[in-house]
């Protein structure tokens, strides 16, 4: 399959992952190399390669994905203390998987600016 990435395989459950949330629109799973006590990746079921694609994507699908990210953060109990959502996009941001994904980071005080 063209553009068949690691996260396509995770979504199809061909590669195991630690699920934390799933609904009709998004799948959320623990990052294998966590950078904070809570580090979860959220991917849309409607595929895009990166955040840069969203300018041309279906607005309703994009909205449902963003709502899903927000819902996952609530589900993780992060709303009271706060959390960070990161979309690494392209080479300079070190995006390593070409399937749109949001990192949700929390569970500790996060530094700013990031490296
Ligand atoms: P990116 O660098 O593209 O923004 O984020 C990719 C993320 O995927 C990284 O934080 C990396 O730790 C995570 N990752 C890479 N391989 C796997 C894997 O096989 N399983 C899981 N759960 N996460 C992975």
Tab-separated table of C-alpha atoms and ligand atoms in Angstrom:
chain	number	residue	atom	x	y	z
A	1	UNK	CA	0.000	0.000	0.000
A	2	UNK	CA	1.338	3.463	-0.875
A	3	UNK	CA	2.298	5.600	2.126
A	4	UNK	CA	1.732	2.697	4.474
A	5	UNK	CA	3.319	3.997	7.658
A	6	UNK	CA	3.875	2.580	11.104
A	7	UNK	CA	0.741	4.361	12.320
A	8	UNK	CA	-1.379	2.894	9.478
A	9	UNK	CA	-0.260	-0.520	10.755
A	10	UNK	CA	-0.953	0.438	14.379
A	11	UNK	CA	-4.436	1.654	13.409
A	12	UNK	CA	-5.111	-1.661	11.623
A	13	UNK	CA	-3.793	-3.465	14.769
A	14	UNK	CA	-1.098	-5.203	12.718
A	15	UNK	CA	1.435	-3.727	15.136
A	16	UNK	CA	0.504	-3.775	18.823
A	17	UNK	CA	0.061	-0.561	20.770
A	18	UNK	CA	-1.171	0.392	24.207
A	19	UNK	CA	-4.581	1.887	23.475
A	20	UNK	CA	-5.792	4.653	25.756
A	21	UNK	CA	-8.856	5.859	23.839
A	22	UNK	CA	-10.714	5.076	20.640
A	23	UNK	CA	-13.867	6.359	19.007
A	24	UNK	CA	-15.257	6.623	15.491
A	25	UNK	CA	-12.823	9.375	14.526
A	26	UNK	CA	-9.570	8.941	16.469
A	27	UNK	CA	-7.272	6.355	17.987
A	28	UNK	CA	-4.990	7.247	20.898
A	29	UNK	CA	-2.110	5.148	22.183
A	30	UNK	CA	0.904	5.467	24.476
A	31	UNK	CA	4.124	6.728	22.881
A	32	UNK	CA	6.781	3.994	22.953
A	33	UNK	CA	9.437	6.523	24.066
A	34	UNK	CA	7.625	8.795	26.526
A	35	UNK	CA	8.987	12.304	27.093
A	36	UNK	CA	6.710	13.040	30.067
A	37	UNK	CA	4.768	10.963	32.640
A	38	UNK	CA	1.836	11.121	30.218
A	39	UNK	CA	2.770	10.961	26.527
A	40	UNK	CA	0.020	9.836	24.206
A	41	UNK	CA	-0.264	9.977	20.416
A	42	UNK	CA	-3.628	10.708	18.811
A	43	UNK	CA	-4.204	9.858	15.156
A	44	UNK	CA	-7.246	10.544	12.999
A	45	UNK	CA	-8.930	7.602	11.322
A	46	UNK	CA	-9.332	9.853	8.263
A	47	UNK	CA	-5.763	9.834	7.024
A	48	UNK	CA	-3.550	12.873	6.442
A	49	UNK	CA	0.240	12.892	6.309
A	50	UNK	CA	0.918	15.927	8.432
A	51	UNK	CA	-0.500	19.057	10.000
A	52	UNK	CA	0.468	20.866	6.785
A	53	UNK	CA	-2.228	18.885	4.934
A	54	UNK	CA	-5.004	20.201	7.152
A	55	UNK	CA	-5.354	23.470	5.230
A	56	UNK	CA	-6.832	21.438	2.352
A	57	UNK	CA	-8.596	18.786	4.425
A	58	UNK	CA	-12.280	18.399	5.080
A	59	UNK	CA	-13.169	20.936	7.781
A	60	UNK	CA	-15.656	18.692	9.569
A	61	UNK	CA	-13.185	15.794	9.724
A	62	UNK	CA	-10.467	18.141	10.930
A	63	UNK	CA	-12.794	19.488	13.602
A	64	UNK	CA	-13.684	15.984	14.735
A	65	UNK	CA	-9.985	15.129	15.004
A	66	UNK	CA	-9.272	18.231	17.099
A	67	UNK	CA	-12.260	17.470	19.315
A	68	UNK	CA	-10.902	13.941	19.663
A	69	UNK	CA	-7.531	15.267	20.851
A	70	UNK	CA	-9.326	17.410	23.427
A	71	UNK	CA	-11.436	14.448	24.515
A	72	UNK	CA	-8.372	12.226	24.944
A	73	UNK	CA	-6.743	14.852	27.186
A	74	UNK	CA	-9.884	14.949	29.314
A	75	UNK	CA	-9.986	11.135	29.394
A	76	UNK	CA	-6.369	11.152	30.638
A	77	UNK	CA	-7.304	13.445	33.529
A	78	UNK	CA	-5.071	16.269	32.314
A	79	UNK	CA	-7.554	19.125	32.289
A	80	UNK	CA	-7.018	20.318	35.841
A	81	UNK	CA	-3.245	20.766	35.669
A	82	UNK	CA	-2.935	21.301	31.931
A	83	UNK	CA	-1.023	19.674	29.129
A	84	UNK	CA	0.707	20.379	25.827
A	85	UNK	CA	-0.370	19.328	22.318
A	86	UNK	CA	2.432	19.099	19.744
A	87	UNK	CA	2.282	18.498	16.000
A	88	UNK	CA	5.804	17.911	14.742
A	89	UNK	CA	5.545	18.918	11.102
A	90	UNK	CA	8.222	18.267	8.516
A	91	UNK	CA	11.981	18.009	8.620
A	92	UNK	CA	12.968	20.854	10.929
A	93	UNK	CA	10.468	19.673	13.537
A	94	UNK	CA	11.815	16.094	13.272
A	95	UNK	CA	8.519	14.545	12.180
A	96	UNK	CA	9.475	10.894	11.888
A	97	UNK	CA	6.160	9.237	10.969
A	98	UNK	CA	4.335	10.589	7.916
A	99	UNK	CA	0.868	10.101	9.352
A	100	UNK	CA	-0.747	13.065	11.094
A	101	UNK	CA	-0.455	12.685	14.852
A	102	UNK	CA	-0.849	14.884	17.900
A	103	UNK	CA	1.415	14.348	20.876
A	104	UNK	CA	-0.331	14.985	24.199
A	105	UNK	CA	2.239	15.595	26.933
A	106	UNK	CA	1.471	16.108	30.587
A	107	UNK	CA	1.774	14.853	34.118
A	108	UNK	CA	4.563	17.268	35.032
A	109	UNK	CA	5.455	20.938	34.670
A	110	UNK	CA	6.694	21.277	31.082
A	111	UNK	CA	9.553	23.537	30.040
A	112	UNK	CA	9.198	26.339	27.516
A	113	UNK	CA	10.534	26.903	24.907
A	114	UNK	CA	10.985	23.312	23.744
A	115	UNK	CA	14.352	22.452	22.201
B	1	LIG	P1	7.156	12.348	15.498
B	1	LIG	O1	8.621	12.404	15.779
B	1	LIG	O2	6.875	11.859	14.094
B	1	LIG	O3	6.406	13.600	15.838
B	1	LIG	O4	6.546	11.290	16.515
B	1	LIG	C1	6.574	9.931	16.299
B	1	LIG	C2	6.435	9.295	17.670
B	1	LIG	O5	6.146	7.933	17.487
B	1	LIG	C3	7.706	9.368	18.519
B	1	LIG	O6	7.447	10.099	19.713
B	1	LIG	C4	8.055	7.908	18.780
B	1	LIG	O7	8.513	7.670	20.093
B	1	LIG	C5	6.724	7.204	18.528
B	1	LIG	N1	6.869	5.833	18.062
B	1	LIG	C6	7.780	5.371	17.136
B	1	LIG	N2	7.593	4.054	16.934
B	1	LIG	C7	6.555	3.687	17.729
B	1	LIG	C8	5.899	2.442	17.950
B	1	LIG	O8	6.209	1.400	17.363
B	1	LIG	N3	4.881	2.420	18.863
B	1	LIG	C9	4.486	3.554	19.533
B	1	LIG	N4	3.484	3.431	20.403
B	1	LIG	N5	5.082	4.758	19.333
B	1	LIG	C10	6.097	4.812	18.444
